CSV table of C-alpha atoms in Angstrom, one decimal:
chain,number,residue,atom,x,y,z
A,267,UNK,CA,2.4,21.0,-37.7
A,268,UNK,CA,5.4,21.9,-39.2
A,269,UNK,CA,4.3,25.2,-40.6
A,270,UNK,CA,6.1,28.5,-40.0
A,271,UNK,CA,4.8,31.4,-38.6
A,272,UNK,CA,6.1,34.9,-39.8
A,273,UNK,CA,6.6,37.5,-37.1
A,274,UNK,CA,8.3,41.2,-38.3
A,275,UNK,CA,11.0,42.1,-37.4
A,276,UNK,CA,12.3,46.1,-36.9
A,277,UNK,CA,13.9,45.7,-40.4
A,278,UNK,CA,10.6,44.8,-42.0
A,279,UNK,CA,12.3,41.2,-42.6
A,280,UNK,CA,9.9,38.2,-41.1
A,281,UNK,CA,11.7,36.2,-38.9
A,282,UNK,CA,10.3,32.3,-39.0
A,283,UNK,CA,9.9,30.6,-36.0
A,284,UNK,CA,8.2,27.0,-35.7
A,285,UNK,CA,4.5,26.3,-34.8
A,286,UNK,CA,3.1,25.5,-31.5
A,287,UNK,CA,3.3,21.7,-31.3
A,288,UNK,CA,0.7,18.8,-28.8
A,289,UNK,CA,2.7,16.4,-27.0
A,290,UNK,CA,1.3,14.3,-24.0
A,291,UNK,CA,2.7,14.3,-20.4
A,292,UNK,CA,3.9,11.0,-18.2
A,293,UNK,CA,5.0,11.9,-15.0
A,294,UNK,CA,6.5,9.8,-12.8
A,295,UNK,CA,6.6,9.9,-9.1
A,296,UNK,CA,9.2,10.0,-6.7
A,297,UNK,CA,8.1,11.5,-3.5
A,298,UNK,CA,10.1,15.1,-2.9
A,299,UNK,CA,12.0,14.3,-6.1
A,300,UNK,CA,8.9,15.4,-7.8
A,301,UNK,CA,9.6,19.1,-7.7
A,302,UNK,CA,12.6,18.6,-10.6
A,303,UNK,CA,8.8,17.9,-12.1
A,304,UNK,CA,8.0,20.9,-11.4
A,305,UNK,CA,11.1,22.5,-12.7
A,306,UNK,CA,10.3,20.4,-16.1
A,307,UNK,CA,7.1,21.6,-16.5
A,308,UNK,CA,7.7,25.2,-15.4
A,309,UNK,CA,10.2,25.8,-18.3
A,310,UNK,CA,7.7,23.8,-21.0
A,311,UNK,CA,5.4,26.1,-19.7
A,312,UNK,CA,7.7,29.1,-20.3
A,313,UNK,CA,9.1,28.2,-23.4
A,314,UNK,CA,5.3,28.4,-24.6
A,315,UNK,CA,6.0,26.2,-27.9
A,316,UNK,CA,4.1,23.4,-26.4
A,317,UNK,CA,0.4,22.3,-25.9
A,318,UNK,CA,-0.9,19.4,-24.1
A,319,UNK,CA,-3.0,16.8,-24.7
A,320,UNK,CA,-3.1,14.6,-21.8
A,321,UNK,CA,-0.8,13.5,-18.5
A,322,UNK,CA,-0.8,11.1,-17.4
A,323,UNK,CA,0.9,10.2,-13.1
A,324,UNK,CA,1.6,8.2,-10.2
A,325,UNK,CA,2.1,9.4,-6.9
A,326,UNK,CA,4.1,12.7,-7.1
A,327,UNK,CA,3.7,12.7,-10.9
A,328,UNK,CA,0.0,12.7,-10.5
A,329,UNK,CA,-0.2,15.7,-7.8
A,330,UNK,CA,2.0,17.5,-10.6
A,331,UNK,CA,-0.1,16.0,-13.5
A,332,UNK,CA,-3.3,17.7,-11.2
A,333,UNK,CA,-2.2,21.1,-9.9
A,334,UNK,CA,-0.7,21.8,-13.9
A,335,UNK,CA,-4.1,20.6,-15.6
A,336,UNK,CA,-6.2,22.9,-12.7
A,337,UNK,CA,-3.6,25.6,-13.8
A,338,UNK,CA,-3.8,25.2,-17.6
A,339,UNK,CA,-8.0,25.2,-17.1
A,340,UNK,CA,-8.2,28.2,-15.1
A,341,UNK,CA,-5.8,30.8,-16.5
A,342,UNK,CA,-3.1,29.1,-19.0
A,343,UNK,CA,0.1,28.4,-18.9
A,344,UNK,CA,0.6,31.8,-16.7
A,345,UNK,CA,-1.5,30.3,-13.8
A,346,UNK,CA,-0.3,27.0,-14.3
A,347,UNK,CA,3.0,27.8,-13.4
A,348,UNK,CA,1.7,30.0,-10.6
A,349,UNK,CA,-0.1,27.2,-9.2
A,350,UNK,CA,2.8,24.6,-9.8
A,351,UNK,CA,5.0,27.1,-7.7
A,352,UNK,CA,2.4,28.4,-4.9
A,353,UNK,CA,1.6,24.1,-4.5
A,354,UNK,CA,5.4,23.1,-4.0
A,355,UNK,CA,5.4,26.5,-1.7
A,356,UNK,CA,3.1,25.3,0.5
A,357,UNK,CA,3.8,21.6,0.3
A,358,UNK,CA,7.5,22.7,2.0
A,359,UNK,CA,5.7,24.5,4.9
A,360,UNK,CA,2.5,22.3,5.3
A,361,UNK,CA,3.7,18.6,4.8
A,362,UNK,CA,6.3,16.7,6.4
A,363,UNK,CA,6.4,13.2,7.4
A,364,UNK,CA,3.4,12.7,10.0
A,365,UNK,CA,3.1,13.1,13.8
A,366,UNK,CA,5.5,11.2,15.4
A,367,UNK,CA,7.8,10.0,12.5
A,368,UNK,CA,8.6,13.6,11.6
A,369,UNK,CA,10.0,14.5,15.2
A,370,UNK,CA,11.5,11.1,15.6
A,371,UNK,CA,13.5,11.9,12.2
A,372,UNK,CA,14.6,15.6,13.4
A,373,UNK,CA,15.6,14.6,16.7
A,374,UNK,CA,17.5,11.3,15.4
A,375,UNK,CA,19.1,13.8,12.3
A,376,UNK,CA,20.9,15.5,14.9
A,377,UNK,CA,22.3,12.5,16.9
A,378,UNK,CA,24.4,11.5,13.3
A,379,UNK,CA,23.9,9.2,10.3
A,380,UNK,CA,24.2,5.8,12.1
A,381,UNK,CA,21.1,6.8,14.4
A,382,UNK,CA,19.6,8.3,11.6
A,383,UNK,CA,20.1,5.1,9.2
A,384,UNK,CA,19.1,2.7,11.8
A,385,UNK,CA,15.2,4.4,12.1
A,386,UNK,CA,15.0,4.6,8.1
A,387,UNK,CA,15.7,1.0,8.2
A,388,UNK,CA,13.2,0.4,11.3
A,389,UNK,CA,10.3,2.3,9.5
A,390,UNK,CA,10.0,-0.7,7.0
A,391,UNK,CA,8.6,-2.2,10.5
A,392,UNK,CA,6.2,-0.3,11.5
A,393,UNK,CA,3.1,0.1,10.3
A,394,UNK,CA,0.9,3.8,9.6
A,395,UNK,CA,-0.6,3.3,12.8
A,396,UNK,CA,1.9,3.3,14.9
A,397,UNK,CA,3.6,6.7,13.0
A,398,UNK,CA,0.8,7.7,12.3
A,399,UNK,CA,-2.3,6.8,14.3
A,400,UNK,CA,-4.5,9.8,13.6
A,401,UNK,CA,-4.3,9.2,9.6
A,402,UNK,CA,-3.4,13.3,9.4
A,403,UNK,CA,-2.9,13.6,6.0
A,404,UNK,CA,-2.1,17.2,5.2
A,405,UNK,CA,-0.8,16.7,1.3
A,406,UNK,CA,-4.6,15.5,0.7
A,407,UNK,CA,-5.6,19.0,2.5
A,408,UNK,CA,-3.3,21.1,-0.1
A,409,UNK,CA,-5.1,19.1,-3.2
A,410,UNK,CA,-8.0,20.0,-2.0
A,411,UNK,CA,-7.5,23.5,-1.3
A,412,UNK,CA,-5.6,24.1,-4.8
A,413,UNK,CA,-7.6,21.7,-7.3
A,414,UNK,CA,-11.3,22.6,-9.0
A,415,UNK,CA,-12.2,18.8,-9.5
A,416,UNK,CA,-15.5,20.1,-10.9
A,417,UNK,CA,-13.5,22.7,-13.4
A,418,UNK,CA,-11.2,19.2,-14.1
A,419,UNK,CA,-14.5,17.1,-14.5
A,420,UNK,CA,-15.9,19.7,-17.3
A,421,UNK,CA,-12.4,20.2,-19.5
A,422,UNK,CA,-11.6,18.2,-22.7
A,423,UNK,CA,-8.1,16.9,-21.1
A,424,UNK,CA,-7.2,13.3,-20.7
A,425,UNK,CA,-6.1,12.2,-17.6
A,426,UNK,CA,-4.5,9.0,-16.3
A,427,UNK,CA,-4.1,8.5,-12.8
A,428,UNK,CA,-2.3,5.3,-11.3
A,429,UNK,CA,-3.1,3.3,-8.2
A,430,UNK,CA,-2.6,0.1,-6.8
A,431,UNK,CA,-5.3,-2.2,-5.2
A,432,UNK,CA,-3.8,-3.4,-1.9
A,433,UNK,CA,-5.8,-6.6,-1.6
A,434,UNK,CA,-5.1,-7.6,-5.3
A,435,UNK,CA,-2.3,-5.7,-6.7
A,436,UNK,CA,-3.9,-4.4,-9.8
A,437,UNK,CA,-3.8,-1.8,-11.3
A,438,UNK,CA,-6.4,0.9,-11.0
A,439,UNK,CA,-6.2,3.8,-13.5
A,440,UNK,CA,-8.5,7.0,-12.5
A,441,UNK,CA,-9.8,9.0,-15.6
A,442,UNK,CA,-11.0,12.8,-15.6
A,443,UNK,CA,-14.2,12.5,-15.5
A,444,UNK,CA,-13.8,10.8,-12.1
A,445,UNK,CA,-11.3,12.3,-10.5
A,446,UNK,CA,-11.4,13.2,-7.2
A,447,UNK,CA,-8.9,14.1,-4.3
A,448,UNK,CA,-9.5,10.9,-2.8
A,449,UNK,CA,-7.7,9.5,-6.3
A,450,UNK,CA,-5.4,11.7,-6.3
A,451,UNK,CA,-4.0,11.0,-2.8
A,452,UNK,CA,-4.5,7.3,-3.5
A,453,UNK,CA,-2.2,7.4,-6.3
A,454,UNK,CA,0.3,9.0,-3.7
A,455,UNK,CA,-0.3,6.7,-0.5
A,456,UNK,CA,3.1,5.9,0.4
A,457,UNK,CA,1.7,2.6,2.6
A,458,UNK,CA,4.5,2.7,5.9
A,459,UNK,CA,3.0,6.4,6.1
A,460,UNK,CA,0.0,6.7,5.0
A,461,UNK,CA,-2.9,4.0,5.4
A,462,UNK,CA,-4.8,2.6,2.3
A,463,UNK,CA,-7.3,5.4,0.2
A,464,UNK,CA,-10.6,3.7,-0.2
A,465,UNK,CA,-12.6,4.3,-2.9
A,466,UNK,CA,-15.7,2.8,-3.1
A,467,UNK,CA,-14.8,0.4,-0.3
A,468,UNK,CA,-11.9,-0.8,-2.2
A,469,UNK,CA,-8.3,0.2,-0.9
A,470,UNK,CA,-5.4,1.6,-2.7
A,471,UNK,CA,-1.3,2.4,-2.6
A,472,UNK,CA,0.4,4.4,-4.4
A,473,UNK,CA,0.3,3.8,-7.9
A,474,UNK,CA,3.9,4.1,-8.7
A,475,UNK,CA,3.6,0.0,-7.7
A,476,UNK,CA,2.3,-0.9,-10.7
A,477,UNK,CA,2.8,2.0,-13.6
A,478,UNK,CA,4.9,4.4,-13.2
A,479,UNK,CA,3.6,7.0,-15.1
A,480,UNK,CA,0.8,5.2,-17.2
A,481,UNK,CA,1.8,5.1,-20.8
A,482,UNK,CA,-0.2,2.2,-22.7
A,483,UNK,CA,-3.7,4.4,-22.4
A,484,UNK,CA,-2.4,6.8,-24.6
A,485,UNK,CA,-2.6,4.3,-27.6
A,486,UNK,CA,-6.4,5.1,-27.5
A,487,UNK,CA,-6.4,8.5,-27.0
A,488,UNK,CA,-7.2,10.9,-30.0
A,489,UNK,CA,-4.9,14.1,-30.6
A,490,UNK,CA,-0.7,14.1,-30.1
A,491,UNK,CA,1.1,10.9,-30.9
A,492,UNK,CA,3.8,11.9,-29.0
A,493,UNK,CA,4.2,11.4,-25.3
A,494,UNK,CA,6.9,13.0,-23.1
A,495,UNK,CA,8.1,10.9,-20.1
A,496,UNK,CA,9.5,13.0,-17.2
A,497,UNK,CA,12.1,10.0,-15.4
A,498,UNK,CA,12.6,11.2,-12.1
A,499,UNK,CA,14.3,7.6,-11.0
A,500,UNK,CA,17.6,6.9,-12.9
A,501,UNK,CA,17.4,3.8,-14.9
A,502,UNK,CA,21.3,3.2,-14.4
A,503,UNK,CA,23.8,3.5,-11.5
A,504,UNK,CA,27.3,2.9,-12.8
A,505,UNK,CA,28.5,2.5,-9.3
A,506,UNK,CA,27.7,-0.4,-7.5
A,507,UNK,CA,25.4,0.2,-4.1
A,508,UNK,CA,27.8,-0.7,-1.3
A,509,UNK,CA,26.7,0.7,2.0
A,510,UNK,CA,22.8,-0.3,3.9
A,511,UNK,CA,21.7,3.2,2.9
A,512,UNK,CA,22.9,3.1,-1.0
A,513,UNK,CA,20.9,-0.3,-0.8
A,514,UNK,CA,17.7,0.5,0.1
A,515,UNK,CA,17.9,3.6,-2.5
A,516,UNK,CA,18.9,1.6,-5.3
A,517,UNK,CA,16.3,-1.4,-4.9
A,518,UNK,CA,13.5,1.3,-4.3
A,519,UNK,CA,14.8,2.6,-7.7
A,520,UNK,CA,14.5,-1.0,-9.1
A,521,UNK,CA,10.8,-1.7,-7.9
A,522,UNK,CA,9.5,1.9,-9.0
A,523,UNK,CA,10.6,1.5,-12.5
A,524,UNK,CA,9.8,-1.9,-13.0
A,525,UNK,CA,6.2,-1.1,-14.0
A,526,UNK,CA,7.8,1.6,-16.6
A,527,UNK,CA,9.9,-1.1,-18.2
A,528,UNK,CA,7.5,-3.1,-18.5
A,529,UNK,CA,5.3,-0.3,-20.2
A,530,UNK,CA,8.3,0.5,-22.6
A,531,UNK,CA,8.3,-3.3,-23.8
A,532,UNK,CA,4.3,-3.5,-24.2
A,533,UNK,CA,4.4,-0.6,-26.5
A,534,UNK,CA,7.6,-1.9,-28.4
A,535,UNK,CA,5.7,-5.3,-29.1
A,536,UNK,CA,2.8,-3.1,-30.2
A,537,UNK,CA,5.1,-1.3,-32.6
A,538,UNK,CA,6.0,-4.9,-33.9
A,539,UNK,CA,2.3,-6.5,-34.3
A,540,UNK,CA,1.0,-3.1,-35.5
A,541,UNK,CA,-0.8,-3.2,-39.1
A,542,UNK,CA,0.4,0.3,-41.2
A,543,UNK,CA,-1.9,2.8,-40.4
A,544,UNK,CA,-2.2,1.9,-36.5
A,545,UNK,CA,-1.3,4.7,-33.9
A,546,UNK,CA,2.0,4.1,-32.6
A,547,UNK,CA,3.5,6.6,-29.7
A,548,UNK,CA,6.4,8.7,-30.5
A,549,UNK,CA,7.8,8.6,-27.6
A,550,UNK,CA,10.7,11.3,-26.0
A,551,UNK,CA,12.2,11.8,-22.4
A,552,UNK,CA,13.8,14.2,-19.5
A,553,UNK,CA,15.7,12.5,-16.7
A,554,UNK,CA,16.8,13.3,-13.9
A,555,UNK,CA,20.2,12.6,-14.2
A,556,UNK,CA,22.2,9.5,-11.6
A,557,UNK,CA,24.2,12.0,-10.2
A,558,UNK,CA,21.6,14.9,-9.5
A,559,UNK,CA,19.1,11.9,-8.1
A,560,UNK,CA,20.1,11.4,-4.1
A,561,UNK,CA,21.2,7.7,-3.4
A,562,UNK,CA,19.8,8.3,0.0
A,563,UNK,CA,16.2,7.0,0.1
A,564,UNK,CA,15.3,9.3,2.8
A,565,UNK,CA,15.7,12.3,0.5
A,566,UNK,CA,12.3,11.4,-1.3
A,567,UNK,CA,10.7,12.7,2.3
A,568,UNK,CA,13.0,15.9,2.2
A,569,UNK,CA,10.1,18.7,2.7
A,570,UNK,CA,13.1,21.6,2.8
A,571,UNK,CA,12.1,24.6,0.2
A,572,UNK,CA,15.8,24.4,-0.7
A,573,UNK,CA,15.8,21.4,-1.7
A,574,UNK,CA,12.6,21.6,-3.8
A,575,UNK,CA,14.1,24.9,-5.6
A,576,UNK,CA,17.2,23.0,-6.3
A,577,UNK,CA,15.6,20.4,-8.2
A,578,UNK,CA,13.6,23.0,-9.7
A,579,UNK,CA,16.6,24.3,-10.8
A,580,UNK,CA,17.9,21.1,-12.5
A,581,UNK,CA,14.3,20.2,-14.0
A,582,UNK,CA,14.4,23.5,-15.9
A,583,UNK,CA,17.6,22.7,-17.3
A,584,UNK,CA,16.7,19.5,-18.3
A,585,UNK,CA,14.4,20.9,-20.1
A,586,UNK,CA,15.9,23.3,-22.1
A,587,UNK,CA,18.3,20.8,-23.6
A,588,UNK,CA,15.2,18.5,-24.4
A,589,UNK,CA,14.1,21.8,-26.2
A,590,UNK,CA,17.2,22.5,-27.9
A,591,UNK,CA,17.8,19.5,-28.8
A,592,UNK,CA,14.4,17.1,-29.3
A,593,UNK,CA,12.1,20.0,-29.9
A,594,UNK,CA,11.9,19.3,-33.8
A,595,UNK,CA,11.8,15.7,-33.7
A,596,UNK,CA,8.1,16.1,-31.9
A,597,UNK,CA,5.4,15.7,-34.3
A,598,UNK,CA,7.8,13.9,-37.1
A,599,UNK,CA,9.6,10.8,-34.8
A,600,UNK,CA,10.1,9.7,-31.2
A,601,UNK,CA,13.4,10.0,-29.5
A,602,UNK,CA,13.8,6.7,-27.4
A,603,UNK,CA,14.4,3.9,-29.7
A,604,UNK,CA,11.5,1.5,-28.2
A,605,UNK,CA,13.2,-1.9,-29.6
A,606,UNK,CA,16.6,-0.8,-28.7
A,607,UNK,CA,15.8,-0.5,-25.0
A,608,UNK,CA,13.1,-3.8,-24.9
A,609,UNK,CA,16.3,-5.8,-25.6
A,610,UNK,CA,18.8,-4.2,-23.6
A,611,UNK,CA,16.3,-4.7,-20.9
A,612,UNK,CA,15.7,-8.6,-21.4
A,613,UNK,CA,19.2,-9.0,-21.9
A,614,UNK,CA,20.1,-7.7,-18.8
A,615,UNK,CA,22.0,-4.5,-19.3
């Protein structure tokens, strides 16, 4: 892996330049926040130094971890990022909040933030039938349209969706061979908009409830030891949330990274109990940085192509300082210190 390939150069001189490397994908969802995703895997995909084993999603991250596998299946990493960029596109003129909710959150925008704060606070009130009693569901509609489930079904990828069973709370992971739109939109079933995704008579939420992206199934995966996690909630605010709005934000932030923690310390007590010779995850990671992230929880339901191409923007940036700087560690070590953070975490920090 960590062989050198010669290309000439006009002078007749080689000039090295390192091997293609496999890495694995965890992509973590985040609602409209997802398309500095996007911007992540765009410039991955550009770069061209990288191949990929698996992805693993919830929620956003899974929509990504679908439209990028249908992309890499049918035409490479040239289509992928065509169909990364044509899905975002169309998900900024096609899906918005549903129905009634949607014009109740224009016409409330422009009466000012205290009118506008008082109906984010009211939504955790009402229930999908009431804003939205049809159950339109346009963002299952795009999958649909852009995904070849059957050309996903036949491929050698591995593929870890996450969803949550409403009734119990357990976890439900979807695998490729399974997958269906259905899954996919149950992993992204936000449940004050969108009513539970039944599958097989059972009904699901979005998965970013209970792992957020799925990590742990990678320890029985064959291939790439190292997995890339794409952190689209910060982990830290160094300013304390003050105001209703910063509030809601930051404990939304809390609860969807819970289920990641608790995947970071499972895998760092593996690492302990492991015998020599085990597979152990080297594993790296691209943030989306506490300032760049929006304190306002509505943002996550920002459809606005400007906004998506902004966070584009900074996920291809992130990216290229991952590159520049982590890009020779894959293969050889992992770049999160596993033990360092599991204690940090249970000490409260």
């Amino acid at each position: 892996m960590n062989k050198l390939f010669a290309w000439p150069l006009g002078n007749g001189q080689p000039q090295q330049t390192p091997a293609r490397k496999r890495i694995n994908l965890a992509l973590q969802g985040g609602g409209a926040h997802g398309a500095f995703t996007w911007g992540v895997l765009d410039q991955l995909l550009e770069d061209g130094r990288l191949d990929f084993d698996g992805i693993s999603g919830a929620s956003a991250g899974a929509v990504n971890a679908i439209m990028l596998a249908d992309g890499l299946i049918r035409g490479g990493p040239a289509e992928a990022r065509k169909r990364l960029a044509d899905f975002w596109r169309a998900a900024s003129i096609d899906v918005s909040l549903p129905g009634m909710s949607r014009e109740l959150v224009d016409q409330f925008s422009e009466a000012g933030v205290p009118m506008k704060d008082w109906l984010h606070s009211m939504g955790r009130f009402l229930s999908p039938g009431h804003v939205n009693p049809l159950n339109l569901n346009p963002l299952k509609q795009l999958i649909e349209r852009f995904v070849d489930f059957n050309a996903i079904h036949n491929s050698d990828f591995n593929l870890f969706i996450s969803a949550t069973n409403a009734q119990t709370g357990d976890l439900k992971i979807f695998t490729r061979a399974e997958l269906t739109a259905d899954m996919v939109m149950a992993s992204a079933a936000l449940p004050l908009l969108f009513r539970a995704e039944k599958i097989d008579g059972v009904p699901y939420w979005d998965g970013g409830y209970v792992s957020n992206p799925p990590l742990l199934p990678f320890l029985q995966t064959a291939g790439s030891a190292d997995l890339l996690l794409v952190q689209i909630f910060p982990q830290r605010r160094h300013q304390v949330p003050v105001t209703s709005r910063e509030i809601v934000a930051r404990t939304g932030e809390i609860a969807f990274n819970a289920p990641l923690l608790a995947e970071l310390r499972g895998l760092a007590a593996v690492d302990k109990v492991a015998e020599p010779g085990a597979r152990r995850l080297r594993l790296h990671r691209i943030t989306l940085d506490e300032i760049a992230a929006s304190a306002d929880a509505g943002s996550r339901l920002n459809n606005d192509y400007k906004f998506f191409e902004a966070l584009r923007e900074l996920g291809r940036s992130a990216a290229q300082r991952f590159l520049a700087t982590r890009f020779a560690a894959i293969g050889e070590r992992g770049t999160i210190d596993l033990a360092a953070e599991a204690e940090t975490e249970h000490a409260g920090g």
